[in-house]
Structure formats: structure tokens, C-alpha cells
Short mmCIF file of C-alpha atoms and ligand atoms in Angstrom, two decimals:
data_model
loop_
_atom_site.label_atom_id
_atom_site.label_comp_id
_atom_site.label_asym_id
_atom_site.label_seq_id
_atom_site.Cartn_x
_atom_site.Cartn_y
_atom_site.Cartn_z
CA UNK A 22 0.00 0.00 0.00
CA UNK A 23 1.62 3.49 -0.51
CA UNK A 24 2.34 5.27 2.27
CA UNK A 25 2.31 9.59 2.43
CA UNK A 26 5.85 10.37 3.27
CA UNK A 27 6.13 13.58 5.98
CA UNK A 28 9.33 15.44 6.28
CA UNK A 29 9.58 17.17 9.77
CA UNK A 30 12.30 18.80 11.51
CA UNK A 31 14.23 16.11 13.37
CA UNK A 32 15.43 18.80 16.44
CA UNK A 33 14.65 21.98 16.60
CA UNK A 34 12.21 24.37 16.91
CA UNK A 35 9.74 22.69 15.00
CA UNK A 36 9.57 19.54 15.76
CA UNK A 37 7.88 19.16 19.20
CA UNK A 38 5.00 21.40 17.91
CA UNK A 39 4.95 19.09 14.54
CA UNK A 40 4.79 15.92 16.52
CA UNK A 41 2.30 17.19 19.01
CA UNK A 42 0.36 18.26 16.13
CA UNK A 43 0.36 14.49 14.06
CA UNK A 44 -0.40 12.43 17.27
CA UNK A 45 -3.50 15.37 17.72
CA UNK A 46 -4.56 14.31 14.23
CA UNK A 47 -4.53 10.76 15.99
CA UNK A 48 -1.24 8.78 14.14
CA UNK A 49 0.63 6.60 16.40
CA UNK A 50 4.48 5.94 15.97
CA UNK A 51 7.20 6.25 18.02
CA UNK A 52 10.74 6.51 17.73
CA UNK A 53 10.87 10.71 17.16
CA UNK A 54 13.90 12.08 17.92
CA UNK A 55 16.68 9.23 17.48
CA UNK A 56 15.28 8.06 14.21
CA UNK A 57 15.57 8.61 10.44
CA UNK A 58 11.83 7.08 9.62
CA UNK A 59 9.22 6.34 11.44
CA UNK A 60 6.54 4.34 10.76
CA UNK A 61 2.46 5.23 11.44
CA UNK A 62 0.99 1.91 12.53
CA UNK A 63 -2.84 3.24 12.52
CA UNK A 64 -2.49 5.40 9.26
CA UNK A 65 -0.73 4.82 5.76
CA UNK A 66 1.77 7.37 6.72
CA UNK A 67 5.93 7.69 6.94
CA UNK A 68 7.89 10.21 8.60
CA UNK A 69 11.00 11.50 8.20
CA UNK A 70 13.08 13.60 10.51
CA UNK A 71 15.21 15.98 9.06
CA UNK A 72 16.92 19.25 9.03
CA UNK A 73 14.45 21.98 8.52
CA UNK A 74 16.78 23.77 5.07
CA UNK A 75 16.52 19.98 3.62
CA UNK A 76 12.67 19.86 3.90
CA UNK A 77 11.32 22.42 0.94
CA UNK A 78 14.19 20.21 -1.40
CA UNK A 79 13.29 16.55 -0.14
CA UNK A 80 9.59 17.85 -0.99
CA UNK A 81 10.15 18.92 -4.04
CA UNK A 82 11.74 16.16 -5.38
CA UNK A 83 9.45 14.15 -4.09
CA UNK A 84 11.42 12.30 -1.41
CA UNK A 85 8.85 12.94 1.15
CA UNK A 86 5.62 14.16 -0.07
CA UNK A 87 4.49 16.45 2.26
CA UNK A 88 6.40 18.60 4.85
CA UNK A 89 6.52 21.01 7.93
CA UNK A 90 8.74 24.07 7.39
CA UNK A 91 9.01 27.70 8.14
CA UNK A 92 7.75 30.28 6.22
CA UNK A 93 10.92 31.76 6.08
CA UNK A 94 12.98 28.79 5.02
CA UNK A 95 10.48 27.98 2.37
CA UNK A 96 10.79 31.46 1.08
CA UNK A 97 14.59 31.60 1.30
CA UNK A 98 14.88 27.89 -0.25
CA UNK A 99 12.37 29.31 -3.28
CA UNK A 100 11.84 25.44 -4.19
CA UNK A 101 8.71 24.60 -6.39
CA UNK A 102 6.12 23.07 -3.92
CA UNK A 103 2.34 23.97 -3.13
CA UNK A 104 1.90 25.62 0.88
CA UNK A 105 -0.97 23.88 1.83
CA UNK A 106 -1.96 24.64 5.03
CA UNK A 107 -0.48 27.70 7.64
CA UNK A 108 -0.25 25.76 10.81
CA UNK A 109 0.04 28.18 13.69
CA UNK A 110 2.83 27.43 15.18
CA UNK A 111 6.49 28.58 14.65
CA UNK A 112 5.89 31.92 14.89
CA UNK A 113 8.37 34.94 14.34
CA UNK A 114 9.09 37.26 12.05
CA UNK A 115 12.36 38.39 10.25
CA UNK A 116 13.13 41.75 10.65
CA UNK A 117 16.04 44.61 10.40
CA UNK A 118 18.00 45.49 13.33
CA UNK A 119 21.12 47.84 13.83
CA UNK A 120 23.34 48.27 17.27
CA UNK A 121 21.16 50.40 19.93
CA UNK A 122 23.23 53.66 19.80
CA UNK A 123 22.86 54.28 15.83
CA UNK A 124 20.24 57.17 14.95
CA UNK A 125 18.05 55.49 12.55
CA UNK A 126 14.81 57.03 10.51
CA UNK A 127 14.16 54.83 7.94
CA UNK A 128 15.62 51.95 5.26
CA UNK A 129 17.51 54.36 3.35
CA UNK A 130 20.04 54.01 6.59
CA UNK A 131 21.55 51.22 5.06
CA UNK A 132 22.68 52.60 1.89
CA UNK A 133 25.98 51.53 1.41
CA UNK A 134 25.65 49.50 4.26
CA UNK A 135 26.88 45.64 5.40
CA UNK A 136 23.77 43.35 6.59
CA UNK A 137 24.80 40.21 8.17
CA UNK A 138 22.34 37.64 7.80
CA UNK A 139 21.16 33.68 6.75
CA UNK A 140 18.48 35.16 4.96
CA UNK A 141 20.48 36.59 1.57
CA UNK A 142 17.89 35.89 -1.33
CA UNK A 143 14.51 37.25 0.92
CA UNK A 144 16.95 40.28 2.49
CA UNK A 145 17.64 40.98 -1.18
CA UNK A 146 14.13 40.94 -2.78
CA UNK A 147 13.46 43.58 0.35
CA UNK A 148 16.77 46.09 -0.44
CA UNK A 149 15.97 45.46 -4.23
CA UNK A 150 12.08 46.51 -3.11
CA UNK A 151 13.07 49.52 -1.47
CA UNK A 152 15.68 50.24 -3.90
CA UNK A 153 18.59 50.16 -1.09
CA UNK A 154 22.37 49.43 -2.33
CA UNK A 155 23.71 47.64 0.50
CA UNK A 156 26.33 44.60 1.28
CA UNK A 157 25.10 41.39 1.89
CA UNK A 158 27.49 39.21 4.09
CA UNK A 159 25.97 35.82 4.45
CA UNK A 160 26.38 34.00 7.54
CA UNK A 161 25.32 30.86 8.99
CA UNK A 162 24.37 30.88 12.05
CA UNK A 163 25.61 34.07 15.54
CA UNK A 164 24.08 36.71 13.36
CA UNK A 165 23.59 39.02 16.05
CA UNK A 166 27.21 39.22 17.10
CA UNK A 167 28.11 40.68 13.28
CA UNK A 168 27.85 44.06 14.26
CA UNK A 169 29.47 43.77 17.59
CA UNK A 170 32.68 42.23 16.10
CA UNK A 171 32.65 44.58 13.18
CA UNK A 172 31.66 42.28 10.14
CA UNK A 173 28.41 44.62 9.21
CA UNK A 174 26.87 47.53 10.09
CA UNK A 175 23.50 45.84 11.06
CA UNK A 176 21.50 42.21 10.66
CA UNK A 177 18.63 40.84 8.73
CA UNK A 178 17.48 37.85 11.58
CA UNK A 179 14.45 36.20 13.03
CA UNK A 180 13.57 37.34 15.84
CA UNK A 181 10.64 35.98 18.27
CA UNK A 182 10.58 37.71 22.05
CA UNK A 183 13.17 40.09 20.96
CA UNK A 184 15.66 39.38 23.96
CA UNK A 185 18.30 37.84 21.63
CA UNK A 186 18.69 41.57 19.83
CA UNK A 187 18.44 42.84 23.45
CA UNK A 188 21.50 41.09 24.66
CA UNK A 189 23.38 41.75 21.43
CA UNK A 190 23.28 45.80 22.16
CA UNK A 191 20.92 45.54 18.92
CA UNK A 192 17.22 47.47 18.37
CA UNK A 193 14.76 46.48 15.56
CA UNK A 194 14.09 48.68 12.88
CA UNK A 195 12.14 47.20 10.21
CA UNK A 196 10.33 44.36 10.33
CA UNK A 197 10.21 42.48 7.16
CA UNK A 198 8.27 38.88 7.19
CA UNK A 199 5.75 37.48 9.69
CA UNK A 200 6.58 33.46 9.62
CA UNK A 201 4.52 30.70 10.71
CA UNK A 202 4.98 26.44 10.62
CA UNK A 203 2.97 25.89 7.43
CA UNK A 204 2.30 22.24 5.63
CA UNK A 205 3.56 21.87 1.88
CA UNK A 206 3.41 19.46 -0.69
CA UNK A 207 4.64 18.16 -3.85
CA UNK A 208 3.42 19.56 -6.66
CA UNK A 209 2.74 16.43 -8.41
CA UNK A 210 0.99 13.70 -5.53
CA UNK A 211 -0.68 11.15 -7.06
CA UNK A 212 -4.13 10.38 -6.50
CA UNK A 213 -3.73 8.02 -3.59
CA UNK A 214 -1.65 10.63 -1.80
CA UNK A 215 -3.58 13.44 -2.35
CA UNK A 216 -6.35 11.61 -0.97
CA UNK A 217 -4.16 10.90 2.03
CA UNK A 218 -3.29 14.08 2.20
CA UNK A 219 -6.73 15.51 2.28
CA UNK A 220 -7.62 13.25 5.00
CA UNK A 221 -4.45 14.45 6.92
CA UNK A 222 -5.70 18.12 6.14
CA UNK A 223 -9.23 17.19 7.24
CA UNK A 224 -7.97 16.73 11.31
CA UNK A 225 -5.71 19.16 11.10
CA UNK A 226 -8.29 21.59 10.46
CA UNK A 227 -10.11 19.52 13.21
CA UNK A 228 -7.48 19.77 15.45
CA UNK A 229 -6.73 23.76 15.01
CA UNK A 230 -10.16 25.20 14.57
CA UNK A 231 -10.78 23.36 18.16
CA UNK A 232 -7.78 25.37 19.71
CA UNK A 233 -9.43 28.73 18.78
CA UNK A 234 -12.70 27.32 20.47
CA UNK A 235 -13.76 26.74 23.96
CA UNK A 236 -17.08 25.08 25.09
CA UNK A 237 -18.51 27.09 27.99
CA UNK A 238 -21.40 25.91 30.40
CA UNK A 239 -23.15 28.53 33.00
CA UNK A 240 -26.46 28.93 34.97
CA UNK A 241 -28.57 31.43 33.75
CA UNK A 242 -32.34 33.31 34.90
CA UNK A 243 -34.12 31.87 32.39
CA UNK A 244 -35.26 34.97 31.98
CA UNK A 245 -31.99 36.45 30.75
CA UNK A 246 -31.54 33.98 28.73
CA UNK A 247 -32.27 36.35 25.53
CA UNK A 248 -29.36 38.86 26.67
CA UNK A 249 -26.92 35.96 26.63
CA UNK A 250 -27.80 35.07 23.64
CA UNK A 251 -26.57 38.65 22.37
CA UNK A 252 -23.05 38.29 24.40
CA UNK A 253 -21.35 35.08 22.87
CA UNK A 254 -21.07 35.99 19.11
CA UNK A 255 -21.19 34.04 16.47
CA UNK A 256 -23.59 31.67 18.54
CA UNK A 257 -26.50 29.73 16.24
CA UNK A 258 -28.49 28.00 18.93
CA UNK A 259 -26.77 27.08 22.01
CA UNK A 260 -27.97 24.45 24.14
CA UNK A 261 -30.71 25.82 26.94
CA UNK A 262 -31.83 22.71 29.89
CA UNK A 263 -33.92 23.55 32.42
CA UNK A 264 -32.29 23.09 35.83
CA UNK A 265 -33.98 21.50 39.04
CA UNK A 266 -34.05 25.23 40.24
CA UNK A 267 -37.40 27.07 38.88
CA UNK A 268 -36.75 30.13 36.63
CA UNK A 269 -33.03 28.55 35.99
CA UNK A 270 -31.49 26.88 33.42
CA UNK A 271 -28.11 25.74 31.72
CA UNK A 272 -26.89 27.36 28.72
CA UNK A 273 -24.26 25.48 26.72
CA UNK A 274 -22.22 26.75 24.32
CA UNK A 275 -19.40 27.57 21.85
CA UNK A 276 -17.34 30.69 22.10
CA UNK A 277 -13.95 31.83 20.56
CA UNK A 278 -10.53 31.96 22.64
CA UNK A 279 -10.20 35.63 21.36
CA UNK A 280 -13.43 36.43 22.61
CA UNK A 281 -12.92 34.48 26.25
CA UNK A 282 -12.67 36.89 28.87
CA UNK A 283 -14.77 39.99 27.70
CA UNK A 284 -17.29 37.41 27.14
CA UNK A 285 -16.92 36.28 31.04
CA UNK A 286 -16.72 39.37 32.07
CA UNK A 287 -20.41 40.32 30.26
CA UNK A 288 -21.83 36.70 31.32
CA UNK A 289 -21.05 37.77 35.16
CA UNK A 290 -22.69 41.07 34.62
CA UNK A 291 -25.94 39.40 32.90
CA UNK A 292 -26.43 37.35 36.08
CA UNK A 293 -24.58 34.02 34.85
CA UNK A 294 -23.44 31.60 37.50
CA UNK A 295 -21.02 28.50 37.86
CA UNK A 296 -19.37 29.32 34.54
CA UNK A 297 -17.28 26.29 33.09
CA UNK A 298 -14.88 26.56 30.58
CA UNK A 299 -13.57 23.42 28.90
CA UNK A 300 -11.38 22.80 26.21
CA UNK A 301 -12.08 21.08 22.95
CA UNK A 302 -10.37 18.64 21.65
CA UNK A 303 -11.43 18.22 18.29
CA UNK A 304 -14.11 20.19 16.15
CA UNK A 305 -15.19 19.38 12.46
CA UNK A 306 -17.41 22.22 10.99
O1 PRT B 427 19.03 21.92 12.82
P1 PRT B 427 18.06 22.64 11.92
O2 PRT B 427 18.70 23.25 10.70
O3 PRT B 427 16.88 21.76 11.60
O4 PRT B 427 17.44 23.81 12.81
P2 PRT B 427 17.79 25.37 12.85
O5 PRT B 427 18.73 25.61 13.96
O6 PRT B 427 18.12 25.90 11.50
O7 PRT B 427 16.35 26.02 13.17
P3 PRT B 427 15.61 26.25 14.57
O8 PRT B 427 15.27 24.94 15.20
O9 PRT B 427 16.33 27.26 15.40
O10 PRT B 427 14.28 26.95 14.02
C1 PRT B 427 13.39 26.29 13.20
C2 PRT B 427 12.33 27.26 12.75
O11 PRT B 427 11.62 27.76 13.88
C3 PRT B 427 12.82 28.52 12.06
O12 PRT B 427 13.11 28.30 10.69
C4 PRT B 427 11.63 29.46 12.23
O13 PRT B 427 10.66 29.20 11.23
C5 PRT B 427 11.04 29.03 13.58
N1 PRT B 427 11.36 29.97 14.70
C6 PRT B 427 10.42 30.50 15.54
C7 PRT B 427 12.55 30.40 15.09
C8 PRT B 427 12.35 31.24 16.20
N2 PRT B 427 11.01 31.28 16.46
C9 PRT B 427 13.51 31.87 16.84
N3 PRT B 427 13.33 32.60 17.82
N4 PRT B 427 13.81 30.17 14.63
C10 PRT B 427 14.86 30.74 15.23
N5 PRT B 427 14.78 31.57 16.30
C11 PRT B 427 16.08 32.11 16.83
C12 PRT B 427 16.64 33.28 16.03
O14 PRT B 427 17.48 32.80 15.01
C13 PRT B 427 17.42 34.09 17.05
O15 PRT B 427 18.72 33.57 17.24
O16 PRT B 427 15.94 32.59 18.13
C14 PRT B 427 16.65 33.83 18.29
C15 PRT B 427 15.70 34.98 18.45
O17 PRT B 427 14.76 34.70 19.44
P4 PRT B 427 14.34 35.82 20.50
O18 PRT B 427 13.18 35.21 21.22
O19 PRT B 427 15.51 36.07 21.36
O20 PRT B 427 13.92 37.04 19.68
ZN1 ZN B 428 18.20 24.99 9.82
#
């Protein structure tokens, strides 16, 4: 039987979020970590750990089929696969940063500049963009000390909390690229893959739209029943059960993570009582 072969990133930043996110969408296997392949024992599925700068190449030469990657290696790899699915996770963005003490007003700074970065090909699309004539040193890896040791004038770097630029003495200045985890595939699966991976897209999308929701369950007057209805948004008929209590019942419901505490905070007001919030596990719209 053919199998859908999944490159993740063997250690890294990825790859606990990536697993995390496969055994959500129910596959079994173990092995992660130490191991090349992996085998799924309850799905028609391979995986194969690998470095995450290998994955957009492995998947488009169909080596592994599908993959998890960063938007910014994808971008800066500029192989020929389809992005399927944003996943979430992974998130950061690549941006411009230059040592604390420079006065800086805007890109044309780094005219005539040197950027240190691992990013060359996306950090030139954005000085050829904004029509900047700087250096490009490419680095591998200790960006943020370039500037301190007196390789470049600035960086081009992901950056996530920020404290990494902090320690290096270095402020951000522009920020270039929001990244995220996404899912991409070959460009040319047959159809028993593509049907594999539409089933494999089919819980992910499961498994994600349920961590934007949260099911909620309160006491209510039922005579206020009517403004609740006008708090939680997006609500088509909850669930209303008349409790033991005359004149109460229990309202169940659906509401949004974004949405979770002003939407407590108008429940309490209403007159809501013994408010439960539980998380879902799965959801399929
Ligand atoms: O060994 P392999 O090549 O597979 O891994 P790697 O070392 O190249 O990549 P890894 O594991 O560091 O990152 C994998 C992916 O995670 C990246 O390609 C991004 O898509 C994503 N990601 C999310 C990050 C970060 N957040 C991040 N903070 N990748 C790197 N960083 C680094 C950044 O390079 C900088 O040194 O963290 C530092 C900045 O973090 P803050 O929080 O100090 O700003
Ligand atoms: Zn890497």
C-alpha cells in the first residue's frame, strides 16, 4: 500500500509542535527524535526527521511528499512546492535590526551599508524593493554578534521575544516577514496521496479550529436567557436545559478563545453563575 511520506524537523524548533500536532490528528508511531523514519501503525503514513533547510528540497523532489517548514525557510529555499496549510505554530518574524546607539529614521540608513544575515535571497528581494544598495554578508548561524565584532553595520534575523537583539546591544528597525509552521506538498501527488493528504488536512483543520474554540457551560435566569444570547457571538443555537431550580437553566455553548474573557466578564454582569470553561479537543465544521 503506498504510504504519504512527511518530512519534519528532526530537532529543533519545529519539531515538538509538529509531533504534538500528528499524534492530535490521531497517528501513532514512536521513535521521534533518534530516528531517520518512522513508521504510522494506525495510518498509511511515513515520517521522516530531518533538518528543517533539507525539507522544501526533499519535498520537491518528491522524497517525502508532504512537509513542515518555516515560512521563512520555504521562502529563502524558493523550491517549487504547493503551501498547503499555515499551521500556527512557529511563529516569528524576520526583521532589520542595527546596534542600539545608531540614529536610525528609515531603510535608506543602510545605503551603502553591510547586513549580516542567513536570509540573503529574501533580504535581497526587500533592499531590491526599497531600492537600497547595501552589502550582503551571508552568515550561517551568531548573526547578532556581526555588528558587535565589526563584520556589518547591522542584521537581517528572526527574531521571536526580541531578547536575543536585546542582549546583542541591537534594536529592531524594520520588520520584514511574519513566519509561521505551514504544511507543503509536492506539486505532483498522485491520486492516492492526495487523498491521504486531504484526510491528513481534514484533522488538522479539526485539530486547530478546536484550539481557537472553547465550550462554555453557565447557569442562567431563564429569563436572561435572551441577553446571553446577544453576548457570545457568532452563537446559532446554544444548548438551553432547564435546571432543578425554577426560573433557571443551563446554557451550553461555543465561544472563541479571542473572545474568552470579555465574554466572562459580560456573562457575570448578565447574572450568569457557575461558569465552566472546557477545552475542545477536536471540532469538524
Ligand atoms: O538543525 P536545523 O537546521 O533543523 O534547525 P535550525 O537551527 O536551522 O532552526 P531552529 O530549530 O532554530 O528553528 C526552526 C524554525 O523555527 C525557524 O526556521 C523558524 O521558522 C522558527 N522559529 C520561531 C525560530 C524562532 N522562532 C527563533 N526565535 N527560529 C529561530 N529563532 C532564533 C533566532 O534565530 C534568534 O537567534 O531565536 C533567536 C531569536 O529569538 P528571540 O526570542 O531572542 O527574539
Ligand atoms: Zn536549519
Amino acid at each position: 500500500m503506498e504510504k504519504l511520506k512527511i518530512a519534519i524537523q528532526k530537532s529543533g524548533r519545529l519539531s515538538e509542535d509538529s509531533i504534538a500536532l500528528l499524534k492530535q490528528c490521531g497517528m501513532s508511531f514512536s521513535g521521534a527524535g533518534n530516528k531517520l523514519i518512522a513508521a504510522v501503525s494506525n495510518f498509511p503514513m511515513e515520517i521522516l526527521f530531518l533538518r528543517d533547510d533539507d525539507i522544501p528540497q526533499y519535498v520537491q523532489d518528491g522524497v517525502a511528499d508532504i512537509g513542515i517548514v518555516g515560512e521563512n525557510i520555504l521562502l529563502e529555499t524558493n523550491k517549487k512546492v504547493n503551501t498547503t496549510e499555515s499551521l500556527g505554530f512557529g511563529k516569528c518574524r524576520l526583521a532589520l535590526a542595527v546596534p542600539r546607539g545608531e540614529e536610525y529614521e528609515n531603510i535608506s540608513y543602510f545605503n551603502g551599508k553591510k547586513i549580516a544575515t542567513s536570509y540573503p535571497r529574501i533580504l535581497k528581494s526587500y533592499l531590491d524593493q526599497n531600492k537600497i544598495a547595501a552589502t550582503i554578508e551571508e552568515i550561517s548561524g551568531s548573526v547578532e554578534i556581526a555588528p558587535g565584532i565589526g563584520l556589518a553595520n547591522g542584521v537581517f534575523d528572526i527574531v521571536s521575544s526580541g531578547s536575543t537583539l536585546l542582549m546583542n546591544g541591537l534594536k529592531e528597525v524594520e520588520s520584514v516577514l511574519q513566519s509561521q509552521a505551514v504544511l507543503i506538498s509536492n506539486k505532483d501527488l498522485d491520486t492516492v496521496k492526495q487523498n491521504l493528504l486531504n484526510q491528513l488536512l481534514f484533522r488538522i483543520r479539526a485539530v486547530n479550529n478546536a484550539k481557537n474554540f472553547k465550550y462554555i457551560l453557565l447557569n442562567i435566569p431563564t429569563a436572561k436567557i435572551e441577553a446571553v444570547k446577544n453576548v457570545i457571538p457568532g452563537m446559532k443555537s446554544p444548548t438551553i436545559l432547564p435546571l432543578a431550580m425554577e426560573g433557571w437553566s443551563s446554557l451550553h455553548s461555543v465561544i472563541s478563545e479571542e473572545d474568552f474573557w470579555s465574554v466572562i466578564d459580560q456573562l457575570k454582569t448578565i447574572g450568569a453563575e457557575g461558569i465552566l470553561v472546557v477545552p475542545i479537543e477536536k471540532m469538524v465544521l
